[in-house]
């Protein structure tokens, strides 16, 4: 069995405080990490199967076409640190190509991660695996228990490859993305030489392609968005009624981002232990941003974060890019 360390459970009070502060803010918001309880992770998996949602399959095609070229950059037997590992499927597909020496899967959705890492361990018994149930959106660093684990497996000075696929970095604004990439750089630089980051980034493109990807005909993305309210109810003890909230998603060209909101259907008051908030008819709760990048702007960001010259691979339509940047 893989080892498993759960970091955020002890931090429930902090999550509750963060949620309450967001609901009381002007305009009200809830961070996108709250989309990913067990059901939310499954709904996201369903989104990736939708015809309209191109990022996952486009990225998969890039990995399939250019995995060999990527393997020439990523050092063999590296510690593969998978950020937002989810069902671990992307890393699993790269195992035969990248041949990692160890696998560290990080995700906020703890139960989901535990099952996924457990299954992957069955298929690769010789690769040491560690699951980390933690929220890295505020700060990305290996907890002491993970450093001990690397030490015990004699991997403290192995090269480290931070793997951040799926354009999840799009949830962060440019300033937050820079901060996260700096922490990722420090994580790589703390390992042996040759490490770096392998990261998938969704690109700026036509609104006519972007908007349906976040507002699909079946309403799966709407269900994913509304499910955040159920997760908030569980975490905070609030009484959100998902049926009374409409899914809203649009592309803001000036900011290069998709915005996702839930709009109140009628006036209503939401209550939780120690607080409440009134929502006017049509008032929105902001649940997610998904930033889109040009390759040039993202290369500059990687440089600013401390990485060396980046290489990137893309698809025929230039919709998505996978970057490799060495830590140096
Ligand atoms: C997991 C953050 C990459 O922004 O495309 C999908 C999440 N939200 N549909 C994205 C998402 C609505 C997704 N990321």
Coordinates of C-alpha atoms and ligand atoms in Angstrom, one line a residue:
X1 CA 0.0 0.0 0.0
X2 CA 1.2 3.6 -0.7
X3 CA 1.8 5.8 2.3
X4 CA -0.6 8.6 2.8
X5 CA -0.4 11.9 4.7
X6 CA -3.4 14.1 5.2
X7 CA -2.6 17.7 5.9
X8 CA -5.8 19.7 5.7
X9 CA -8.2 17.8 7.8
X10 CA -6.8 19.5 11.0
X11 CA -7.4 22.8 9.2
X12 CA -11.2 22.6 8.9
X13 CA -11.6 25.7 11.0
X14 CA -9.4 27.7 8.6
X15 CA -11.5 26.4 5.6
X16 CA -14.7 27.4 7.4
X17 CA -13.3 30.9 8.2
X18 CA -12.2 31.3 4.6
X19 CA -15.6 30.3 3.3
X20 CA -17.5 32.6 5.6
X21 CA -15.2 35.5 4.7
X22 CA -15.8 34.8 1.0
X23 CA -19.6 34.7 1.4
X24 CA -19.6 38.0 3.3
X25 CA -17.2 39.7 0.8
X26 CA -18.3 42.2 -1.8
X27 CA -18.8 40.7 -4.4
X28 CA -19.3 37.3 -2.7
X29 CA -17.0 34.5 -3.7
X30 CA -15.9 30.9 -3.0
X31 CA -12.5 29.6 -4.1
X32 CA -12.5 27.0 -6.9
X33 CA -10.8 24.4 -4.7
X34 CA -14.3 24.1 -3.1
X35 CA -15.6 22.6 -6.4
X36 CA -13.6 19.4 -5.6
X37 CA -15.3 17.2 -3.0
X38 CA -15.7 13.5 -4.1
X39 CA -18.7 14.2 -6.3
X40 CA -17.1 17.4 -7.7
X41 CA -14.1 15.5 -8.7
X42 CA -16.3 12.9 -10.5
X43 CA -18.3 15.7 -12.2
X44 CA -15.1 17.2 -13.4
X45 CA -14.1 13.9 -14.8
X46 CA -17.5 13.9 -16.7
X47 CA -16.7 17.4 -18.0
X48 CA -13.5 16.1 -19.6
X49 CA -15.6 13.7 -21.7
X50 CA -17.8 16.5 -23.1
X51 CA -17.4 17.4 -26.8
X52 CA -17.3 21.1 -25.9
X53 CA -14.5 20.7 -23.3
X54 CA -11.4 20.5 -25.4
X55 CA -8.5 21.0 -22.9
X56 CA -8.2 17.5 -21.5
X57 CA -8.2 15.6 -24.8
X58 CA -6.1 18.3 -26.5
X59 CA -3.5 18.0 -23.7
X60 CA -3.7 14.2 -23.9
X61 CA -3.0 14.3 -27.6
X62 CA 0.0 16.5 -27.0
X63 CA 1.4 14.1 -24.4
X64 CA 0.7 11.1 -26.8
X65 CA 2.5 12.9 -29.7
X66 CA 5.4 14.4 -27.9
X67 CA 5.9 12.2 -24.8
X68 CA 9.2 10.9 -26.3
X69 CA 10.5 14.4 -26.7
X70 CA 9.4 15.3 -23.2
X71 CA 11.2 12.2 -21.8
X72 CA 14.5 13.6 -23.3
X73 CA 14.2 16.6 -21.1
X74 CA 12.7 15.1 -17.9
X75 CA 15.5 13.2 -16.1
X76 CA 14.8 9.4 -15.6
X77 CA 14.1 8.2 -12.0
X78 CA 12.9 11.6 -11.0
X79 CA 10.5 12.2 -8.1
X80 CA 7.3 13.0 -10.0
X81 CA 5.3 15.5 -7.9
X82 CA 1.8 15.6 -9.3
X83 CA -0.1 18.7 -8.3
X84 CA -3.9 18.3 -8.2
X85 CA -3.4 14.6 -9.1
X86 CA -7.2 13.9 -9.0
X87 CA -7.7 10.4 -10.5
X88 CA -3.9 10.2 -11.3
X89 CA -4.8 9.2 -14.9
X90 CA -2.5 11.7 -16.6
X91 CA 0.5 10.7 -14.5
X92 CA -0.4 7.0 -15.0
X93 CA -0.2 7.4 -18.8
X94 CA 3.2 9.1 -18.5
X95 CA 4.7 6.5 -16.3
X96 CA 6.0 4.3 -19.2
X97 CA 7.5 7.3 -20.9
X98 CA 8.9 9.3 -18.0
X99 CA 9.9 6.3 -15.8
X100 CA 9.7 8.1 -12.5
X101 CA 11.7 6.9 -9.5
X102 CA 9.0 7.8 -7.1
X103 CA 5.5 9.4 -7.3
X104 CA 4.1 12.0 -4.9
X105 CA 0.4 12.8 -5.6
X106 CA -1.0 16.0 -4.1
X107 CA -4.7 16.8 -4.0
X108 CA -7.2 18.5 -1.8
X109 CA -9.8 15.8 -2.5
X110 CA -8.4 13.3 0.0
X111 CA -10.6 10.2 -0.3
X112 CA -10.6 10.3 -4.1
X113 CA -6.8 10.6 -4.1
X114 CA -6.4 7.7 -1.7
X115 CA -8.3 5.3 -4.0
X116 CA -6.5 6.5 -7.1
X117 CA -3.0 6.3 -5.7
X118 CA -3.9 2.9 -4.2
X119 CA -4.8 1.6 -7.7
X120 CA -1.7 3.1 -9.4
X121 CA 0.5 1.4 -6.7
X122 CA -1.0 -2.0 -7.6
X123 CA 0.2 -1.5 -11.2
X124 CA 3.7 -0.2 -10.3
X125 CA 4.6 -2.0 -7.2
X126 CA 8.3 -1.1 -7.5
X127 CA 7.7 2.7 -7.5
X128 CA 7.4 4.3 -4.0
X129 CA 4.2 6.3 -3.8
X130 CA 3.1 8.9 -1.4
X131 CA -0.3 10.6 -1.3
X132 CA -0.5 14.1 0.2
X133 CA -4.0 15.3 1.0
X134 CA -3.4 19.1 1.2
X135 CA -4.3 22.4 -0.2
X136 CA -1.3 23.9 -2.0
X137 CA -3.2 26.9 -3.3
X138 CA -2.0 29.2 -0.5
X139 CA 1.5 27.7 -0.2
X140 CA 3.2 24.9 -2.0
X141 CA 5.9 23.1 0.0
X142 CA 6.5 19.5 1.0
X143 CA 5.3 18.9 4.6
X144 CA 8.0 17.5 7.0
X145 CA 6.3 14.1 6.7
X146 CA 6.9 14.1 3.0
X147 CA 10.6 15.1 3.4
X148 CA 11.0 12.2 5.9
X149 CA 9.4 9.9 3.4
X150 CA 11.9 10.9 0.7
X151 CA 14.7 10.5 3.1
X152 CA 13.6 7.0 4.1
X153 CA 13.4 6.0 0.4
X154 CA 16.9 7.4 -0.2
X155 CA 15.3 10.0 -2.6
X156 CA 16.3 13.2 -0.8
X157 CA 18.8 14.2 -3.6
X158 CA 16.9 12.7 -6.6
X159 CA 15.9 15.2 -9.3
X160 CA 12.3 16.4 -8.9
X161 CA 9.8 16.9 -11.7
X162 CA 6.8 19.0 -10.7
X163 CA 3.9 17.9 -12.9
X164 CA 1.0 20.4 -13.2
X165 CA -1.2 19.4 -16.1
X166 CA -4.7 20.3 -17.2
X167 CA -4.2 24.1 -17.1
X168 CA -5.2 24.1 -13.4
X169 CA -2.8 27.0 -13.1
X170 CA -5.5 28.9 -14.9
X171 CA -7.4 29.1 -11.6
X172 CA -4.9 31.6 -10.3
X173 CA -4.5 35.2 -11.5
X174 CA -1.1 36.2 -13.0
X175 CA 0.4 37.4 -9.6
X176 CA -0.7 34.2 -7.8
X177 CA 0.5 32.1 -10.7
X178 CA 4.0 33.7 -10.4
X179 CA 4.0 33.0 -6.6
X180 CA 3.0 29.4 -7.1
X181 CA 5.6 28.9 -9.9
X182 CA 8.3 30.4 -7.6
X183 CA 7.4 27.8 -4.9
X184 CA 7.4 25.1 -7.6
X185 CA 10.8 26.3 -8.6
X186 CA 12.1 26.1 -5.0
X187 CA 10.7 22.6 -4.7
X188 CA 12.6 21.4 -7.8
X189 CA 15.7 23.3 -6.9
X190 CA 15.8 21.5 -3.5
X191 CA 16.2 18.1 -5.3
X192 CA 19.1 16.8 -7.4
X193 CA 20.2 18.4 -10.7
X194 CA 18.1 18.1 -13.8
X195 CA 14.7 18.8 -12.3
X196 CA 12.1 21.1 -13.6
X197 CA 8.4 21.7 -14.3
X198 CA 6.1 20.0 -16.8
X199 CA 3.0 22.1 -17.0
X200 CA -0.1 22.2 -19.2
X201 CA -1.5 25.6 -20.1
X202 CA -4.7 26.6 -21.9
X203 CA -4.3 29.2 -24.6
X204 CA -6.0 32.4 -25.5
X205 CA -8.5 31.7 -28.4
X206 CA -11.8 32.6 -29.9
X207 CA -14.7 33.2 -27.5
X208 CA -16.8 30.9 -29.6
X209 CA -14.6 28.0 -28.6
X210 CA -14.0 29.0 -25.0
X211 CA -17.5 29.8 -23.8
X212 CA -19.2 26.5 -24.7
X213 CA -16.4 24.6 -23.0
X214 CA -17.6 26.2 -19.7
X215 CA -21.3 26.1 -20.5
X216 CA -22.0 22.8 -22.1
X217 CA -25.4 21.7 -23.6
X218 CA -25.9 18.8 -21.1
X219 CA -25.4 21.1 -18.1
X220 CA -22.6 19.0 -16.6
X221 CA -20.6 22.1 -15.9
X222 CA -23.6 23.7 -14.4
X223 CA -24.0 20.7 -12.0
X224 CA -20.2 20.9 -11.2
X225 CA -20.6 24.5 -10.4
X226 CA -23.8 24.0 -8.2
X227 CA -22.2 21.1 -6.4
X228 CA -19.8 23.6 -4.9
X229 CA -22.9 24.7 -2.8
X230 CA -23.4 21.2 -1.5
X231 CA -19.7 21.0 -0.5
X232 CA -20.0 24.4 1.2
X233 CA -23.0 23.2 3.1
X234 CA -21.0 20.2 4.3
X235 CA -18.0 22.2 5.3
X236 CA -19.7 25.3 6.7
X237 CA -23.0 23.9 7.8
X238 CA -24.8 26.4 5.5
X239 CA -28.2 25.9 3.9
X240 CA -27.7 26.6 0.2
X241 CA -30.4 25.2 -2.1
X242 CA -28.6 24.4 -5.4
X243 CA -31.8 24.5 -7.4
X244 CA -32.1 28.2 -6.6
X245 CA -28.8 29.1 -8.3
X246 CA -28.1 29.5 -12.1
X247 CA -24.8 28.6 -13.7
X248 CA -23.2 31.6 -15.5
X249 CA -19.9 31.4 -17.5
X250 CA -18.4 33.9 -19.9
X251 CA -15.0 34.9 -21.3
X252 CA -13.6 38.3 -20.3
X253 CA -11.2 39.2 -23.2
X254 CA -9.6 42.1 -21.4
X255 CA -8.6 39.9 -18.5
X256 CA -8.0 36.7 -20.7
X257 CA -10.1 34.7 -18.4
X258 CA -13.3 32.6 -18.2
X259 CA -15.4 33.6 -15.2
X260 CA -17.8 31.2 -13.6
X261 CA -20.5 32.3 -11.2
X262 CA -23.7 31.2 -9.6
X263 CA -26.6 33.7 -9.9
X264 CA -29.3 33.8 -7.3
X265 CA -32.7 32.8 -8.7
X266 CA -34.9 35.2 -6.7
X267 CA -34.0 37.0 -3.4
X268 CA -32.8 34.6 -0.7
X269 CA -30.9 34.5 2.6
X270 CA -28.3 31.8 3.2
X271 CA -27.6 30.9 6.8
X272 CA -24.7 29.0 8.5
X273 CA -23.6 28.7 12.2
X274 CA -22.5 32.2 13.2
X275 CA -23.5 34.0 10.0
X276 CA -25.9 34.7 7.1
X277 CA -25.9 36.6 3.8
X278 CA -28.8 38.0 1.8
X279 CA -28.6 37.6 -2.0
X280 CA -30.7 39.9 -4.2
X281 CA -32.3 38.4 -7.3
X282 CA -29.6 37.8 -9.9
X283 CA -26.8 38.5 -7.5
X284 CA -23.7 36.4 -8.2
X285 CA -21.4 34.2 -6.2
X286 CA -18.1 34.1 -8.0
X287 CA -16.8 30.5 -8.0
X288 CA -13.9 30.3 -10.5
X289 CA -11.6 32.1 -12.9
X290 CA -9.8 30.2 -15.7
X291 CA -7.0 32.2 -17.2
X292 CA -5.9 31.7 -20.7
X293 CA -2.3 32.4 -21.8
X294 CA -0.3 33.2 -24.9
X295 CA 2.9 31.0 -25.1
X296 CA 5.1 34.1 -25.0
X297 CA 3.5 35.5 -21.8
X298 CA 3.7 32.1 -20.1
X299 CA 7.4 31.7 -21.0
X300 CA 8.1 35.1 -19.5
X301 CA 6.2 34.0 -16.3
X302 CA 8.3 30.8 -16.0
X303 CA 11.5 33.0 -16.4
X304 CA 10.3 35.4 -13.7
X305 CA 9.7 32.4 -11.4
X306 CA 13.3 31.4 -11.7
X307 CA 13.2 28.6 -14.3
X308 CA 15.5 28.3 -17.3
X309 CA 14.6 28.6 -21.0
X310 CA 11.3 26.7 -21.6
X311 CA 10.4 24.3 -24.4
X312 CA 6.8 23.8 -25.3
X313 CA 4.7 21.5 -27.4
X314 CA 1.3 22.2 -28.8
X315 CA -1.6 20.7 -31.0
X316 CA -2.3 21.5 -34.7
X317 CA -4.8 24.2 -33.7
X318 CA -2.6 25.9 -31.2
X319 CA -5.3 25.6 -28.5
X320 CA -3.2 24.2 -25.6
X321 CA 0.5 24.0 -24.7
X322 CA 2.7 21.8 -22.5
X323 CA 5.8 23.5 -21.2
X324 CA 9.0 22.0 -19.8
X325 CA 11.2 24.4 -18.0
X326 CA 14.4 23.3 -16.2
X327 CA 15.0 24.5 -12.6
X328 CA 18.7 25.1 -13.5
Ligands
LIG1 C1 -9.4 22.1 -13.7 C2 -9.1 24.4 -13.5 C3 -8.3 23.3 -15.5 O1 -10.5 25.8 -15.7 O2 -10.8 24.4 -17.3 C4 -13.7 23.0 -16.0 C5 -11.9 23.6 -14.2 N1 -14.2 24.6 -14.6 N2 -14.9 23.5 -16.3 C6 -10.7 24.7 -16.1 C7 -13.2 23.7 -14.9 C8 -15.2 24.4 -15.4 C9 -10.7 23.5 -15.2 N3 -9.4 23.3 -14.4

